[in-house]
Amino acid sequence: MKELILVKLGGSIITDKSKPFTVRHDVLENLGREIHDSRREKDMMLIVGHGGGSFPHTSANEYQVQRGIINERSWEGFAKVQNDAAKLNRIVVDTLLRVGELPVSIQPSSSCIARNSRIVSWYTDPITKLLDNGMLPVPYGDVALDTEQGCCIVSTEEILGYLAKELNGSRIIMVGKVDGVLDQEGKLIQKITPENFEEIKSCLNPSDAVDVTGGMMLKVERMLELAKFGVDSIIINGLKPGYLKRVLVGEDVQGTTITI
Ligand SMILES: Nc1ncnc2c1ncn2[C@@H]1O[C@H](COP(=O)(O)OP(=O)(O)OP(=O)(O)O)[C@@H](O)[C@H]1O
Ligand SMILES: [Mg+2]
């Protein structure tokens, strides 16, 4: 069996989170090329998810969709946020296609059911079949129907965590614009485990931008949960040339590893 690796292209790096609907095309294309180069060097199965950045976070914040169906405007918010998330997904898929990959958009809002923002069911057979055929599934942070709240946002962390467990992923690579998790002095924390989590928790702030799903804190919490199931994660800086490719082919790069 080939190794299954899951990558998150953070909304913080592929968009400019300070300006609504701004893609960083050059960064996205470079990351796409690194993914494609790594696939030529190493035979592996890959899922490349991405966050919403300045696309859905703005409308999600306006309608507070992450809190569920809370007023008469909520369903309108649900429709708008799914459209904003899908717009960025089309751009990511288009870029991956251009660099030579065979990407296929996976829309969580039409295939998942969540409960309090955690995915409880998802028909994943199409994803398995796509992987078997060497294709590249591209899911993304999206709205979802929620059995408790009516609706919710499923973060890319939640999506990749669910898929890693369901499809036996070996590791998750989180690509952002910071070197990893930094401590109060701005120094890189190389490893986070259940043992040092309490100690470093106070360094984890939500995000430097609008982020309805909890920024760095949520990321680390979800990845620690996953580490207990044997799936390790690493947070790396995608602005450092070659880092994504190196980590994909199995080389060591600087970043924060989340493990048990
Ligand atoms: N201790 C920390 N070390 C590093 N970054 C931190 C820390 N605490 C908070 N952050 C912020 O968290 C951000 C990462 O979370 P954020 O959710 O904004 O990014 P993302 O997940 O890439 O975006 P998206 O959710 O749109 O995909 C970093 O860019 C940084 O601004
Ligand atoms: Mg985030």
CSV table of C-alpha atoms and ligand atoms in Angstrom, one decimal:
chain,number,residue,atom,x,y,z
A,1,MET,CA,0.0,0.0,0.0
A,2,LYS,CA,1.2,3.5,-0.9
A,3,GLU,CA,1.5,6.1,1.8
A,4,LEU,CA,-1.4,8.6,2.0
A,5,ILE,CA,-0.3,12.1,2.9
A,6,LEU,CA,-2.7,14.9,3.6
A,7,VAL,CA,-1.7,18.5,3.0
A,8,LYS,CA,-3.4,21.7,4.1
A,9,LEU,CA,-2.6,24.8,2.1
A,10,GLY,CA,-3.5,27.4,4.7
A,11,GLY,CA,-5.8,30.2,3.8
A,12,SER,CA,-3.3,32.4,5.5
A,13,ILE,CA,-0.7,31.7,2.9
A,14,ILE,CA,-2.7,31.2,-0.4
A,15,THR,CA,-4.8,34.4,0.2
A,16,ASP,CA,-4.2,37.7,1.8
A,17,LYS,CA,-6.4,37.5,4.9
A,18,SER,CA,-6.3,41.2,5.4
A,19,LYS,CA,-8.1,41.9,2.0
A,20,PRO,CA,-11.3,40.1,1.1
A,21,PHE,CA,-11.1,37.8,-2.0
A,22,THR,CA,-7.3,38.3,-2.6
A,23,VAL,CA,-5.4,35.3,-3.8
A,24,ARG,CA,-1.6,35.1,-3.6
A,25,HIS,CA,-1.3,33.5,-7.1
A,26,ASP,CA,2.5,33.3,-7.1
A,27,VAL,CA,2.6,31.6,-3.7
A,28,LEU,CA,-0.2,29.2,-4.7
A,29,GLU,CA,1.5,28.3,-8.0
A,30,ASN,CA,4.9,27.7,-6.3
A,31,LEU,CA,3.3,25.4,-3.8
A,32,GLY,CA,1.5,23.6,-6.6
A,33,ARG,CA,4.8,23.1,-8.4
A,34,GLU,CA,6.4,21.7,-5.3
A,35,ILE,CA,3.6,19.2,-4.9
A,36,HIS,CA,3.9,18.1,-8.5
A,37,ASP,CA,7.7,17.8,-8.3
A,38,SER,CA,7.5,15.7,-5.1
A,39,ARG,CA,5.0,13.4,-6.8
A,40,ARG,CA,7.5,12.8,-9.6
A,41,GLU,CA,10.1,11.8,-7.0
A,42,LYS,CA,8.0,9.7,-4.7
A,43,ASP,CA,5.1,7.4,-5.4
A,44,MET,CA,2.4,8.4,-2.9
A,45,MET,CA,-1.3,9.1,-2.5
A,46,LEU,CA,-2.1,12.7,-1.8
A,47,ILE,CA,-5.1,14.8,-0.6
A,48,VAL,CA,-4.5,18.5,-0.8
A,49,GLY,CA,-7.1,20.5,1.2
A,50,HIS,CA,-7.1,24.2,1.6
A,51,GLY,CA,-8.4,26.8,4.0
A,52,GLY,CA,-10.7,29.7,3.2
A,53,GLY,CA,-8.5,32.7,4.0
A,54,SER,CA,-10.0,36.0,2.8
A,55,PHE,CA,-12.8,34.2,0.8
A,56,PRO,CA,-15.3,32.6,3.2
A,57,HIS,CA,-14.0,33.9,6.5
A,58,THR,CA,-15.4,37.4,5.8
A,59,SER,CA,-19.0,36.3,5.0
A,60,ALA,CA,-18.9,33.6,7.7
A,61,ASN,CA,-18.0,36.3,10.2
A,62,GLU,CA,-20.8,38.5,8.9
A,63,TYR,CA,-23.5,35.9,9.3
A,64,GLN,CA,-21.8,34.0,12.2
A,65,VAL,CA,-22.5,30.8,10.3
A,66,GLN,CA,-20.2,28.9,12.6
A,67,ARG,CA,-22.7,29.4,15.4
A,68,GLY,CA,-25.5,27.6,13.4
A,69,ILE,CA,-29.0,28.7,12.4
A,70,ILE,CA,-29.3,31.6,14.8
A,71,ASN,CA,-31.7,34.0,13.0
A,72,GLU,CA,-33.7,34.5,9.8
A,73,ARG,CA,-30.6,35.5,7.8
A,74,SER,CA,-28.6,32.3,8.6
A,75,TRP,CA,-29.6,30.2,5.6
A,76,GLU,CA,-28.7,33.1,3.4
A,77,GLY,CA,-25.3,33.1,5.1
A,78,PHE,CA,-25.0,29.4,4.6
A,79,ALA,CA,-25.5,29.8,0.8
A,80,LYS,CA,-23.1,32.8,0.6
A,81,VAL,CA,-20.3,31.2,2.6
A,82,GLN,CA,-20.5,28.0,0.5
A,83,ASN,CA,-20.2,30.1,-2.6
A,84,ASP,CA,-17.3,32.1,-1.3
A,85,ALA,CA,-15.5,28.9,-0.2
A,86,ALA,CA,-16.1,27.2,-3.6
A,87,LYS,CA,-14.7,30.3,-5.5
A,88,LEU,CA,-11.3,29.8,-3.9
A,89,ASN,CA,-11.5,26.1,-4.4
A,90,ARG,CA,-12.0,26.6,-8.2
A,91,ILE,CA,-8.9,28.8,-8.3
A,92,VAL,CA,-6.8,26.2,-6.3
A,93,VAL,CA,-8.0,23.3,-8.6
A,94,ASP,CA,-7.3,25.4,-11.7
A,95,THR,CA,-3.7,26.2,-10.5
A,96,LEU,CA,-3.0,22.5,-9.6
A,97,LEU,CA,-4.3,21.5,-13.0
A,98,ARG,CA,-2.0,24.0,-14.7
A,99,VAL,CA,1.1,22.7,-12.9
A,100,GLY,CA,0.4,19.2,-14.1
A,101,GLU,CA,-1.7,17.6,-11.4
A,102,LEU,CA,-5.1,15.8,-11.8
A,103,PRO,CA,-7.1,17.6,-9.1
A,104,VAL,CA,-10.7,17.0,-8.3
A,105,SER,CA,-12.8,19.3,-6.2
A,106,ILE,CA,-14.5,17.7,-3.1
A,107,GLN,CA,-17.3,19.7,-1.7
A,108,PRO,CA,-17.9,19.0,2.0
A,109,SER,CA,-21.2,21.0,2.2
A,110,SER,CA,-22.9,18.5,-0.2
A,111,SER,CA,-21.5,15.3,1.2
A,112,CYS,CA,-20.9,15.6,4.9
A,113,ILE,CA,-23.1,15.7,8.0
A,114,ALA,CA,-21.7,17.3,11.2
A,115,ARG,CA,-22.7,17.5,14.8
A,116,ASN,CA,-21.5,20.6,16.7
A,117,SER,CA,-19.0,21.3,13.9
A,118,ARG,CA,-17.5,17.8,14.0
A,119,ILE,CA,-18.0,15.6,11.0
A,120,VAL,CA,-20.1,12.5,11.8
A,121,SER,CA,-20.8,11.0,8.4
A,122,TRP,CA,-19.3,11.4,4.9
A,123,TYR,CA,-19.6,9.2,1.8
A,124,THR,CA,-15.9,8.9,1.1
A,125,ASP,CA,-15.9,6.1,-1.5
A,126,PRO,CA,-15.4,8.6,-4.4
A,127,ILE,CA,-12.3,9.9,-2.6
A,128,THR,CA,-10.9,6.4,-2.3
A,129,LYS,CA,-11.5,5.7,-5.9
A,130,LEU,CA,-9.9,8.9,-7.0
A,131,LEU,CA,-6.8,8.1,-5.0
A,132,ASP,CA,-6.7,4.6,-6.4
A,133,ASN,CA,-6.5,6.2,-9.9
A,134,GLY,CA,-3.7,8.6,-9.0
A,135,MET,CA,-6.0,11.6,-8.9
A,136,LEU,CA,-5.7,14.4,-6.4
A,137,PRO,CA,-8.8,15.1,-4.2
A,138,VAL,CA,-9.0,18.8,-3.1
A,139,PRO,CA,-11.5,19.3,-0.2
A,140,TYR,CA,-11.7,22.6,1.6
A,141,GLY,CA,-13.1,24.4,4.6
A,142,ASP,CA,-16.8,24.8,4.0
A,143,VAL,CA,-20.2,25.1,5.5
A,144,ALA,CA,-22.0,21.9,6.5
A,145,LEU,CA,-25.4,20.7,7.7
A,146,ASP,CA,-25.3,20.1,11.5
A,147,THR,CA,-27.6,17.9,13.4
A,148,GLU,CA,-27.4,20.1,16.6
A,149,GLN,CA,-26.9,23.6,15.3
A,150,GLY,CA,-28.6,23.4,11.9
A,151,CYS,CA,-25.4,24.4,10.2
A,152,CYS,CA,-21.7,24.9,11.0
A,153,ILE,CA,-18.3,25.5,9.5
A,154,VAL,CA,-16.2,22.4,9.0
A,155,SER,CA,-12.6,23.6,9.2
A,156,THR,CA,-10.0,22.1,6.9
A,157,GLU,CA,-8.3,20.7,10.0
A,158,GLU,CA,-11.5,18.8,10.8
A,159,ILE,CA,-11.9,17.6,7.2
A,160,LEU,CA,-8.3,16.3,6.9
A,161,GLY,CA,-8.4,14.8,10.4
A,162,TYR,CA,-11.6,12.9,9.5
A,163,LEU,CA,-10.2,11.7,6.2
A,164,ALA,CA,-6.8,10.7,7.8
A,165,LYS,CA,-8.6,8.5,10.3
A,166,GLU,CA,-11.1,7.1,7.8
A,167,LEU,CA,-8.6,6.5,5.0
A,168,ASN,CA,-5.6,5.5,7.0
A,169,GLY,CA,-3.5,8.6,6.4
A,170,SER,CA,0.1,8.5,7.6
A,171,ARG,CA,0.7,12.2,8.2
A,172,ILE,CA,-0.6,15.7,7.8
A,173,ILE,CA,1.4,18.7,6.6
A,174,MET,CA,0.0,22.1,7.5
A,175,VAL,CA,1.4,24.9,5.3
A,176,GLY,CA,1.2,28.4,6.6
A,177,LYS,CA,3.1,31.7,6.5
A,178,VAL,CA,4.7,31.3,9.9
A,179,ASP,CA,7.6,28.9,10.7
A,180,GLY,CA,5.4,26.8,13.0
A,181,VAL,CA,4.2,27.4,16.5
A,182,LEU,CA,6.1,30.2,18.1
A,183,ASP,CA,6.5,30.9,21.8
A,184,GLN,CA,6.1,34.2,23.6
A,185,GLU,CA,9.6,35.3,22.5
A,186,GLY,CA,8.9,34.4,18.9
A,187,LYS,CA,11.1,31.2,19.1
A,188,LEU,CA,10.0,28.1,17.2
A,189,ILE,CA,8.5,25.3,19.3
A,190,GLN,CA,9.8,22.2,17.5
A,191,LYS,CA,7.6,19.6,19.0
A,192,ILE,CA,4.2,19.7,20.7
A,193,THR,CA,3.1,16.6,22.6
A,194,PRO,CA,0.3,15.9,25.1
A,195,GLU,CA,3.0,16.4,27.8
A,196,ASN,CA,4.0,20.0,26.9
A,197,PHE,CA,0.7,21.1,25.5
A,198,GLU,CA,-0.5,22.7,28.8
A,199,GLU,CA,2.7,24.6,29.1
A,200,ILE,CA,2.7,26.0,25.6
A,201,LYS,CA,-1.1,26.6,25.4
A,202,SER,CA,-0.8,30.3,26.4
A,203,CYS,CA,1.2,31.0,23.2
A,204,LEU,CA,-1.5,29.8,21.0
A,205,ASN,CA,-3.6,32.8,19.8
A,206,PRO,CA,-6.5,32.4,17.4
A,207,SER,CA,-5.2,34.2,14.3
A,208,ASP,CA,-3.8,37.6,13.2
A,209,ALA,CA,-6.9,37.9,10.9
A,210,VAL,CA,-10.6,37.1,10.8
A,211,ASP,CA,-10.8,33.3,11.4
A,212,VAL,CA,-14.1,31.9,12.4
A,213,THR,CA,-12.6,28.4,13.2
A,214,GLY,CA,-10.1,29.3,15.8
A,215,GLY,CA,-6.7,29.8,14.1
A,216,MET,CA,-3.6,28.2,15.6
A,217,MET,CA,-5.3,27.1,18.8
A,218,LEU,CA,-7.8,24.9,16.9
A,219,LYS,CA,-5.1,23.6,14.6
A,220,VAL,CA,-2.9,22.3,17.4
A,221,GLU,CA,-5.8,20.9,19.4
A,222,ARG,CA,-7.1,18.9,16.4
A,223,MET,CA,-3.7,17.7,15.4
A,224,LEU,CA,-2.9,16.5,19.0
A,225,GLU,CA,-6.2,14.6,19.0
A,226,LEU,CA,-5.1,12.9,15.7
A,227,ALA,CA,-1.6,12.1,17.1
A,228,LYS,CA,-3.3,9.9,19.6
A,229,PHE,CA,-4.6,7.9,16.7
A,230,GLY,CA,-1.1,7.5,15.3
A,231,VAL,CA,-1.2,10.3,12.7
A,232,ASP,CA,1.6,12.9,13.2
A,233,SER,CA,1.4,16.4,11.8
A,234,ILE,CA,3.9,19.1,11.0
A,235,ILE,CA,3.3,22.8,10.6
A,236,ILE,CA,5.7,24.4,8.1
A,237,ASN,CA,6.3,27.8,6.5
A,238,GLY,CA,5.3,27.5,2.8
A,239,LEU,CA,7.0,30.8,2.0
A,240,LYS,CA,10.4,29.0,2.4
A,241,PRO,CA,11.2,27.7,-1.0
A,242,GLY,CA,11.5,23.9,-1.2
A,243,TYR,CA,10.1,23.2,2.3
A,244,LEU,CA,6.8,21.6,1.1
A,245,LYS,CA,8.5,19.4,-1.5
A,246,ARG,CA,11.2,18.3,1.0
A,247,VAL,CA,8.8,17.4,3.7
A,248,LEU,CA,6.6,15.5,1.2
A,249,VAL,CA,9.4,13.3,0.0
A,250,GLY,CA,10.3,12.5,3.6
A,251,GLU,CA,13.2,14.9,4.4
A,252,ASP,CA,13.5,16.8,7.7
A,253,VAL,CA,12.6,20.5,7.5
A,254,GLN,CA,12.2,23.1,10.2
A,255,GLY,CA,8.7,23.4,11.6
A,256,THR,CA,6.5,22.3,14.5
A,257,THR,CA,5.8,18.6,14.8
A,258,ILE,CA,2.7,17.5,16.7
A,259,THR,CA,3.1,13.9,17.9
A,260,ILE,CA,2.6,11.8,21.0
B,1,LIG,N1,1.9,30.8,18.8
B,1,LIG,C1,1.7,31.1,17.5
B,1,LIG,N2,2.7,30.8,16.6
B,1,LIG,C2,2.5,31.1,15.3
B,1,LIG,N3,1.4,31.6,14.8
B,1,LIG,C3,0.4,31.9,15.6
B,1,LIG,C4,0.5,31.6,17.0
B,1,LIG,N4,-0.7,32.0,17.6
B,1,LIG,C5,-1.5,32.5,16.6
B,1,LIG,N5,-0.9,32.4,15.4
B,1,LIG,C6,-1.5,32.9,14.2
B,1,LIG,O1,-2.2,31.8,13.6
B,1,LIG,C7,-2.2,31.9,12.2
B,1,LIG,C8,-2.5,30.6,11.6
B,1,LIG,O2,-3.9,30.4,11.8
B,1,LIG,P1,-4.9,30.8,10.6
B,1,LIG,O3,-6.2,30.1,10.9
B,1,LIG,O4,-4.9,32.3,10.5
B,1,LIG,O5,-4.2,30.3,9.3
B,1,LIG,P2,-4.7,29.2,8.3
B,1,LIG,O6,-5.2,28.0,9.0
B,1,LIG,O7,-3.6,29.0,7.3
B,1,LIG,O8,-5.9,30.0,7.6
B,1,LIG,P3,-7.3,29.4,7.1
B,1,LIG,O9,-8.0,29.1,8.4
B,1,LIG,O10,-7.9,30.5,6.4
B,1,LIG,O11,-7.0,28.2,6.3
B,1,LIG,C9,-0.7,32.4,12.0
B,1,LIG,O12,-0.6,32.9,10.7
B,1,LIG,C10,-0.6,33.4,13.1
B,1,LIG,O13,-1.0,34.7,12.7
B,2,MG,MG,-7.5,28.6,10.3
